[in-house]
XYZ file of C-alpha atoms in Angstrom:
500
model
C -42.709 77.440 148.245
C -40.507 80.045 149.898
C -37.205 79.018 151.482
C -36.263 81.301 154.347
C -32.992 81.644 156.248
C -32.069 83.267 159.538
C -30.805 86.849 159.429
C -27.706 87.244 161.597
C -25.028 89.944 161.470
C -26.176 91.231 158.102
C -26.163 87.817 156.406
C -28.845 85.280 155.552
C -27.655 81.953 156.945
C -28.846 78.434 157.597
C -29.207 77.311 161.198
C -26.199 75.703 162.875
C -28.014 72.378 162.929
C -29.104 72.649 159.315
C -32.616 71.819 160.466
C -35.621 73.294 158.656
C -39.363 73.156 159.168
C -42.475 73.982 157.179
C -45.055 76.664 157.822
C -48.642 75.686 157.032
C -51.474 77.710 155.509
C -54.171 77.422 158.218
C -56.979 77.754 155.674
C -55.871 74.917 153.378
C -53.288 72.839 155.236
C -50.810 73.449 152.394
C -47.138 74.223 152.928
C -46.375 77.942 152.608
C -42.640 78.039 153.291
C -39.627 76.121 154.497
C -37.665 78.020 157.123
C -34.444 77.438 159.018
C -35.012 76.262 162.573
C -32.776 78.037 165.065
C -31.494 76.680 168.362
C -29.471 78.108 171.251
C -26.292 78.204 169.146
C -27.958 80.455 166.577
C -29.327 82.636 169.364
C -25.802 82.997 170.771
C -24.481 84.061 167.348
C -27.261 86.621 166.953
C -26.718 87.999 170.451
C -22.964 88.289 169.893
C -23.582 90.124 166.632
C -25.978 92.559 168.291
C -23.560 93.106 171.179
C -20.646 93.869 168.856
C -22.815 96.134 166.715
C -23.899 98.123 169.752
C -20.509 98.331 171.460
C -18.299 98.850 168.417
C -20.479 99.466 165.353
C -21.571 102.753 163.795
C -25.308 102.558 164.586
C -25.044 103.933 168.114
C -23.133 106.919 166.714
C -25.748 107.677 164.069
C -27.421 111.022 164.554
C -31.161 111.100 165.104
C -31.547 112.419 161.564
C -29.548 109.484 160.194
C -31.633 106.965 162.141
C -34.764 108.678 160.916
C -33.617 108.418 157.307
C -33.005 104.666 157.627
C -36.416 104.047 159.223
C -38.181 106.140 156.605
C -36.413 104.194 153.867
C -37.547 100.986 155.535
C -41.119 102.287 155.579
C -40.969 103.153 151.878
C -39.583 99.730 150.981
C -42.443 98.091 152.857
C -45.042 100.348 151.257
C -43.738 99.417 147.813
C -44.284 95.728 148.606
C -47.611 96.100 150.404
C -49.572 93.622 148.290
C -46.773 91.058 148.349
C -46.497 91.194 152.148
C -50.273 91.145 152.575
C -50.601 87.956 150.572
C -47.712 86.330 152.423
C -49.276 87.216 155.772
C -52.692 85.880 154.795
C -51.220 82.616 153.524
C -49.014 82.155 156.590
C -51.275 83.402 159.401
C -54.809 83.030 158.024
C -55.697 86.713 158.363
C -58.347 88.088 156.018
C -56.694 89.651 152.983
C -58.366 93.015 153.660
C -57.004 92.956 157.206
C -53.537 92.019 155.981
C -53.499 94.899 153.511
C -54.548 97.286 156.260
C -51.966 95.879 158.665
C -49.097 96.257 156.190
C -50.143 99.825 155.374
C -50.285 100.596 159.090
C -46.857 99.015 159.591
C -45.394 101.393 156.995
C -47.022 104.422 158.617
C -45.967 103.273 162.082
C -42.365 102.986 160.932
C -42.618 106.597 159.821
C -43.965 107.507 163.249
C -41.008 105.831 164.938
C -38.685 107.528 162.452
C -40.074 110.912 163.447
C -39.902 110.062 167.142
C -36.199 109.226 166.823
C -35.497 112.939 166.790
C -36.682 113.155 170.387
C -33.727 110.915 171.230
C -30.942 112.997 169.767
C -28.652 113.159 172.804
C -30.200 116.376 174.072
C -29.459 117.330 177.672
C -32.348 118.293 179.939
C -31.532 120.612 182.874
C -32.872 119.582 186.272
C -34.855 122.334 187.921
C -33.824 123.019 191.507
C -30.211 121.932 191.038
C -29.046 124.860 188.894
C -26.876 127.324 190.829
C -25.078 129.830 188.686
C -21.356 129.628 189.243
C -21.671 126.645 191.531
C -23.505 123.716 189.903
C -25.281 122.449 186.831
C -27.198 119.161 186.567
C -28.950 117.497 183.691
C -30.421 114.235 182.474
C -29.777 112.420 179.227
C -31.524 109.446 177.667
C -29.208 106.883 176.131
C -29.941 103.657 174.251
C -30.297 100.720 176.605
C -28.151 98.359 174.523
C -28.961 94.930 173.114
C -32.698 94.243 173.070
C -34.131 90.736 172.972
C -37.612 90.696 171.458
C -40.021 87.763 171.416
C -43.220 88.056 169.412
C -46.417 85.984 169.008
C -48.089 84.634 165.886
C -51.340 86.591 165.738
C -50.009 89.782 164.090
C -46.687 88.632 162.606
C -45.399 91.723 160.813
C -47.218 94.211 163.030
C -45.415 92.779 166.047
C -42.069 92.999 164.244
C -42.637 96.707 163.594
C -43.968 97.378 167.090
C -40.804 95.879 168.568
C -38.135 97.002 166.115
C -39.480 100.542 165.629
C -38.897 101.962 169.110
C -35.682 99.988 169.650
C -34.104 101.326 166.466
C -35.450 104.849 166.894
C -33.623 105.113 170.215
C -30.334 103.688 168.911
C -30.353 100.095 170.106
C -29.513 96.778 168.471
C -31.933 93.853 168.372
C -32.293 90.085 168.394
C -35.884 89.275 167.465
C -37.378 85.800 167.687
C -40.455 85.402 165.534
C -43.169 82.877 166.340
C -42.471 79.478 164.769
C -46.056 79.316 163.472
C -45.678 82.467 161.355
C -42.082 83.071 160.216
C -42.678 84.280 156.671
C -43.216 88.039 156.861
C -40.740 88.464 159.732
C -37.904 86.819 157.794
C -38.955 88.543 154.578
C -38.841 91.853 156.453
C -35.208 91.103 157.272
C -34.496 91.548 153.554
C -35.936 95.059 153.738
C -33.729 95.830 156.744
C -30.753 94.628 154.737
C -31.679 96.766 151.725
C -32.464 99.863 153.826
C -28.843 100.166 154.933
C -28.947 99.005 158.541
C -25.370 98.154 159.570
C -24.593 94.455 160.168
C -25.709 93.170 163.566
C -28.149 95.984 164.298
C -31.143 93.785 163.470
C -31.028 89.996 163.797
C -34.169 87.932 163.135
C -34.323 84.242 163.970
C -36.862 81.461 164.437
C -37.077 78.778 167.120
C -38.990 77.654 170.167
C -38.581 78.032 173.930
C -34.916 77.033 173.743
C -34.145 80.135 171.700
C -36.351 82.368 173.816
C -34.658 81.219 177.007
C -31.209 81.775 175.511
C -32.148 85.361 174.693
C -33.738 86.120 178.051
C -30.958 84.579 180.152
C -28.001 85.996 178.233
C -25.911 88.511 180.201
C -25.152 90.201 176.870
C -28.798 91.220 176.475
C -29.811 94.404 178.299
C -33.572 94.389 177.813
C -36.294 91.923 176.899
C -39.633 92.809 175.346
C -42.120 89.956 175.235
C -45.645 89.714 173.862
C -47.560 86.517 174.537
C -49.425 84.596 177.195
C -49.362 85.511 180.865
C -48.040 82.056 181.729
C -44.971 82.458 179.534
C -44.644 86.102 180.576
C -44.198 84.966 184.181
C -41.482 82.578 183.046
C -39.729 85.311 181.070
C -39.793 87.579 184.099
C -38.310 84.912 186.360
C -35.524 84.123 183.886
C -34.687 87.803 183.392
C -34.282 88.203 187.154
C -30.989 86.322 186.978
C -29.345 89.311 185.313
C -31.780 92.006 186.490
C -32.383 93.040 182.889
C -35.154 95.447 182.039
C -38.396 93.729 180.999
C -41.497 94.843 179.132
C -44.322 92.309 179.101
C -47.543 92.565 177.114
C -49.460 89.479 178.175
C -52.939 88.000 178.149
C -56.334 89.559 178.418
C -59.950 88.729 179.139
C -61.435 92.079 178.333
C -64.847 93.070 179.651
C -67.235 94.782 177.235
C -70.001 96.554 179.179
C -73.152 97.591 177.327
C -75.226 100.046 179.328
C -78.979 100.092 178.725
C -78.942 103.464 176.967
C -76.388 102.363 174.347
C -77.269 102.609 170.673
C -78.471 99.108 169.816
C -77.118 98.787 166.300
C -73.667 100.164 167.112
C -73.262 98.188 170.328
C -74.399 94.890 168.766
C -72.112 95.212 165.768
C -69.337 96.673 167.913
C -69.528 93.776 170.353
C -69.336 91.256 167.513
C -66.354 93.120 166.063
C -64.723 93.208 169.501
C -64.918 89.410 169.694
C -64.700 87.949 166.201
C -62.174 90.268 164.543
C -59.260 88.098 163.353
C -61.129 85.021 164.608
C -60.763 86.248 168.188
C -56.969 85.951 168.076
C -56.329 89.382 169.576
C -55.022 89.917 173.103
C -57.409 92.801 173.816
C -60.532 91.200 172.284
C -63.796 91.897 174.102
C -64.451 88.268 175.008
C -66.651 88.948 178.079
C -69.861 90.763 177.147
C -71.732 92.223 180.123
C -75.452 92.890 179.608
C -78.114 94.023 182.057
C -80.642 91.387 183.057
C -83.414 93.504 181.545
C -81.810 93.837 178.105
C -79.963 90.501 177.943
C -82.389 88.375 175.950
C -83.221 90.877 173.224
C -79.568 91.914 172.856
C -78.406 88.302 172.529
C -81.136 87.598 169.985
C -79.964 90.556 167.912
C -76.363 89.421 168.164
C -77.123 85.869 167.119
C -79.094 87.118 164.136
C -76.235 89.374 163.021
C -73.515 86.798 163.746
C -75.366 84.135 161.782
C -74.518 86.092 158.658
C -70.777 85.827 159.258
C -69.105 83.917 156.464
C -66.307 81.464 157.213
C -63.985 80.700 154.354
C -60.765 81.275 152.451
C -59.159 84.440 153.872
C -57.992 85.337 150.360
C -61.668 85.642 149.335
C -62.851 89.232 149.926
C -66.331 87.896 150.772
C -65.009 85.968 153.787
C -65.629 87.628 157.148
C -64.131 85.017 159.526
C -61.004 83.053 158.690
C -59.286 80.103 160.354
C -57.348 80.060 163.584
C -53.611 79.884 163.128
C -52.914 76.157 163.553
C -54.364 72.776 164.350
C -52.917 73.069 167.847
C -54.715 76.363 168.427
C -57.949 74.994 166.955
C -57.855 72.070 169.385
C -57.188 74.464 172.259
C -60.240 76.558 171.359
C -62.442 73.474 170.933
C -61.308 72.207 174.334
C -62.453 75.471 175.946
C -65.781 75.201 174.143
C -66.227 71.715 175.601
C -65.325 72.995 179.073
C -67.911 75.761 178.731
C -70.638 73.249 177.912
C -69.567 70.924 180.723
C -69.764 73.768 183.253
C -73.312 74.642 182.241
C -72.956 77.402 179.670
C -75.183 77.209 176.595
C -74.002 77.855 173.029
C -76.565 80.247 171.541
C -74.510 80.179 168.351
C -71.813 77.846 167.022
C -70.011 75.630 169.464
C -67.789 73.440 167.322
C -65.430 73.030 164.406
C -66.543 74.172 160.953
C -66.063 71.336 158.472
C -68.394 72.106 155.555
C -66.807 71.615 152.147
C -63.344 73.155 151.798
C -63.402 74.259 155.447
C -62.539 70.689 156.447
C -59.021 71.182 155.078
C -58.304 74.081 157.396
C -58.491 75.032 161.050
C -61.883 76.706 161.279
C -63.906 77.188 164.474
C -67.508 78.323 164.326
C -68.118 81.793 165.796
C -69.498 80.840 169.199
C -71.661 82.832 171.619
C -72.142 81.371 175.096
C -74.985 82.428 177.403
C -75.791 81.283 180.952
C -72.160 81.965 181.794
C -71.214 82.471 185.437
C -68.303 84.849 186.128
C -66.459 81.949 187.776
C -66.669 79.700 184.706
C -63.394 78.824 183.025
C -64.507 80.419 179.748
C -65.133 83.679 181.642
C -61.764 83.651 183.397
C -59.169 82.214 181.010
C -57.945 83.567 177.696
C -59.199 81.331 174.869
C -57.749 83.215 171.884
C -60.410 82.131 169.440
C -63.883 83.152 168.180
C -65.662 82.517 171.486
C -67.772 85.063 173.379
C -69.006 84.665 176.953
C -72.140 86.684 177.782
C -72.676 87.564 181.439
C -75.566 89.313 183.183
C -75.301 92.229 185.606
C -77.917 93.730 187.903
C -76.682 97.335 187.999
C -73.610 99.370 187.006
C -71.776 98.607 190.262
C -72.325 94.911 189.631
C -71.050 95.260 186.056
C -67.853 96.936 187.248
C -67.363 94.270 189.929
C -67.696 91.479 187.357
C -65.463 93.303 184.875
C -62.671 93.668 187.422
C -63.038 90.117 188.766
C -60.191 88.603 186.759
C -56.422 88.377 186.966
C -56.202 90.277 183.677
C -56.408 94.001 183.024
C -55.369 94.645 179.450
C -58.434 96.342 177.970
C -62.133 97.004 178.451
C -64.987 98.801 176.758
C -68.158 100.721 177.599
C -71.118 101.437 175.321
C -73.456 104.263 176.281
C -75.255 107.246 174.777
C -74.173 109.219 177.859
C -70.449 109.816 177.396
C -70.037 111.378 180.834
C -71.544 108.275 182.406
C -69.327 106.044 180.266
C -66.256 107.963 181.422
C -67.258 107.390 185.047
C -67.436 103.664 184.370
C -64.121 103.737 182.492
C -62.437 105.378 185.462
C -63.420 102.441 187.670
C -62.233 99.697 185.342
C -58.874 98.124 186.168
C -57.566 98.030 182.619
C -54.735 99.703 180.753
C -56.854 100.691 177.757
C -60.593 101.451 177.744
C -62.706 102.134 174.665
C -65.932 104.112 174.798
C -68.331 103.176 171.979
C -65.548 101.510 169.965
C -63.052 98.631 169.967
C -59.649 97.593 168.527
C -58.534 101.156 167.747
C -54.874 101.597 168.730
C -52.231 104.159 167.824
C -48.429 104.152 168.098
C -48.694 107.549 169.772
C -50.854 106.238 172.650
C -49.387 104.038 175.419
C -50.681 100.460 175.380
C -50.293 97.859 178.111
C -52.036 96.149 180.964
C -52.861 96.249 184.646
C -52.415 93.242 186.907
C -51.208 90.080 185.153
C -51.705 91.515 181.696
C -48.201 92.858 181.716
C -45.500 95.247 182.831
C -44.723 98.565 181.184
C -46.197 100.138 178.082
C -45.623 100.025 174.361
C -46.160 103.011 172.047
C -45.969 106.705 172.793
C -43.070 108.284 174.638
C -43.533 105.761 177.452
C -42.900 102.944 175.007
C -39.804 104.529 173.527
C -38.427 105.536 176.925
C -38.494 101.845 177.870
C -35.672 101.354 175.351
C -33.456 103.931 177.044
C -31.453 104.355 180.198
C -31.829 107.648 182.056
C -28.532 109.175 183.114
C -28.137 112.099 185.532
C -24.962 114.199 185.382
C -23.992 116.722 188.057
C -21.417 119.296 187.047
C -19.683 121.302 189.760
C -18.722 124.824 188.680
C -16.839 125.870 191.825
C -13.258 126.536 190.758
C -11.336 126.132 194.036
C -10.971 123.751 196.956
C -11.858 126.562 199.328
C -15.209 126.980 197.640
C -16.158 123.425 198.465
C -16.539 124.026 202.202
C -18.424 120.775 202.729
C -15.165 118.853 202.245
C -14.179 120.143 205.695
C -16.588 117.669 207.267
C -14.166 114.853 206.494
C -10.923 116.632 205.535
C -10.547 119.882 207.443
C -8.070 122.346 205.915
């Protein structure tokens, strides 16, 4: 069993209270690690360390090339330990081992992307067109690091979320206090060791555990300049309200209830398998999962029959087993949440064409497994069609024509992602243009890139992660106006107030 400490100001330390807790393997119920449990006092120490490191430490003075070298070293260290991190992530979070290996490899490559992007934030000055007057004036903008960044991440992609938060913050010269999810602390705190070994100065990266008490301490602190939060819309609202007290910059990537529209001309095999992948990948614990499937009334029955046949072959089991295709949900609490939504769906009149309960056969009884569930006879107003479940549950809805499909797709408070399947790409693009979502796939799902902005419309969030938009969110934009007139007489406008 691993024993994990907090990482504050370049040291691995126990929490102020001395309290620890255990992280549980969701597939077996066994203890994976014992980790220090942080409280507001630990958060205050981490924030103070980040503040001092930003205001007085060397990191802010590093050149872009020096920051790039540190991030590339961090990427290499992670790549060297790919298998180790993959196994830790699978044991701690329940992700399939193949997925974990892919995620860790992507994390290493994404760190290299952020390393390269750091050179765009090298202190360069950018002249402002229209304000340049030779001999009289020069004006320019400069992007500067925003300061101390508080980052709060969820449990569904533990290390991926660490990299997605730390990468752009470090590339642009900031310091960080990151709170990992209490359900999945292992790879986040293990990653702190890589940060330590890669040569990051003390206080630049601080990684701690804890619950809402720690999160609130980070968000409310006047020493923190920016907060980046990924999680539910409900908590995102709370983060936003707390941040208002100090008017700190906020990036929120919140919930989703993504609509997946299959047009009648779509390739059957691709759209069936793609729709199952959109829903059941990582047991449905993905914010942009395609959990609302929209089918035409004419094609509904045959499409659902094909889906049920294909989904029946999904294999629940130990995520370390390469033959497993669906693993557990992250915790008993999350399993009970998903099962409660399944019960609500049945009570409101939806019918489970597949699944509809907990999986308890054999060794599955030891873990937190939910059967892949496909609901039909779902009305757009049903709870399971409106609220984020975050589990392997698909709601199938019928539409009469394309306009009706778009109306149903947009009839939700969320707007994180959406998808369209069609053999006619031009037609699919027309549909995509009418969907109120921050990311739309055409004939695909779950493909993201650190070079492409990701974020939501409506109550799915504020701001964007990835791409230049995501990195710019970790900077302040400064405008400087330089007057080149040499004499008082040349500044004739002063006469308005102070005549000569």
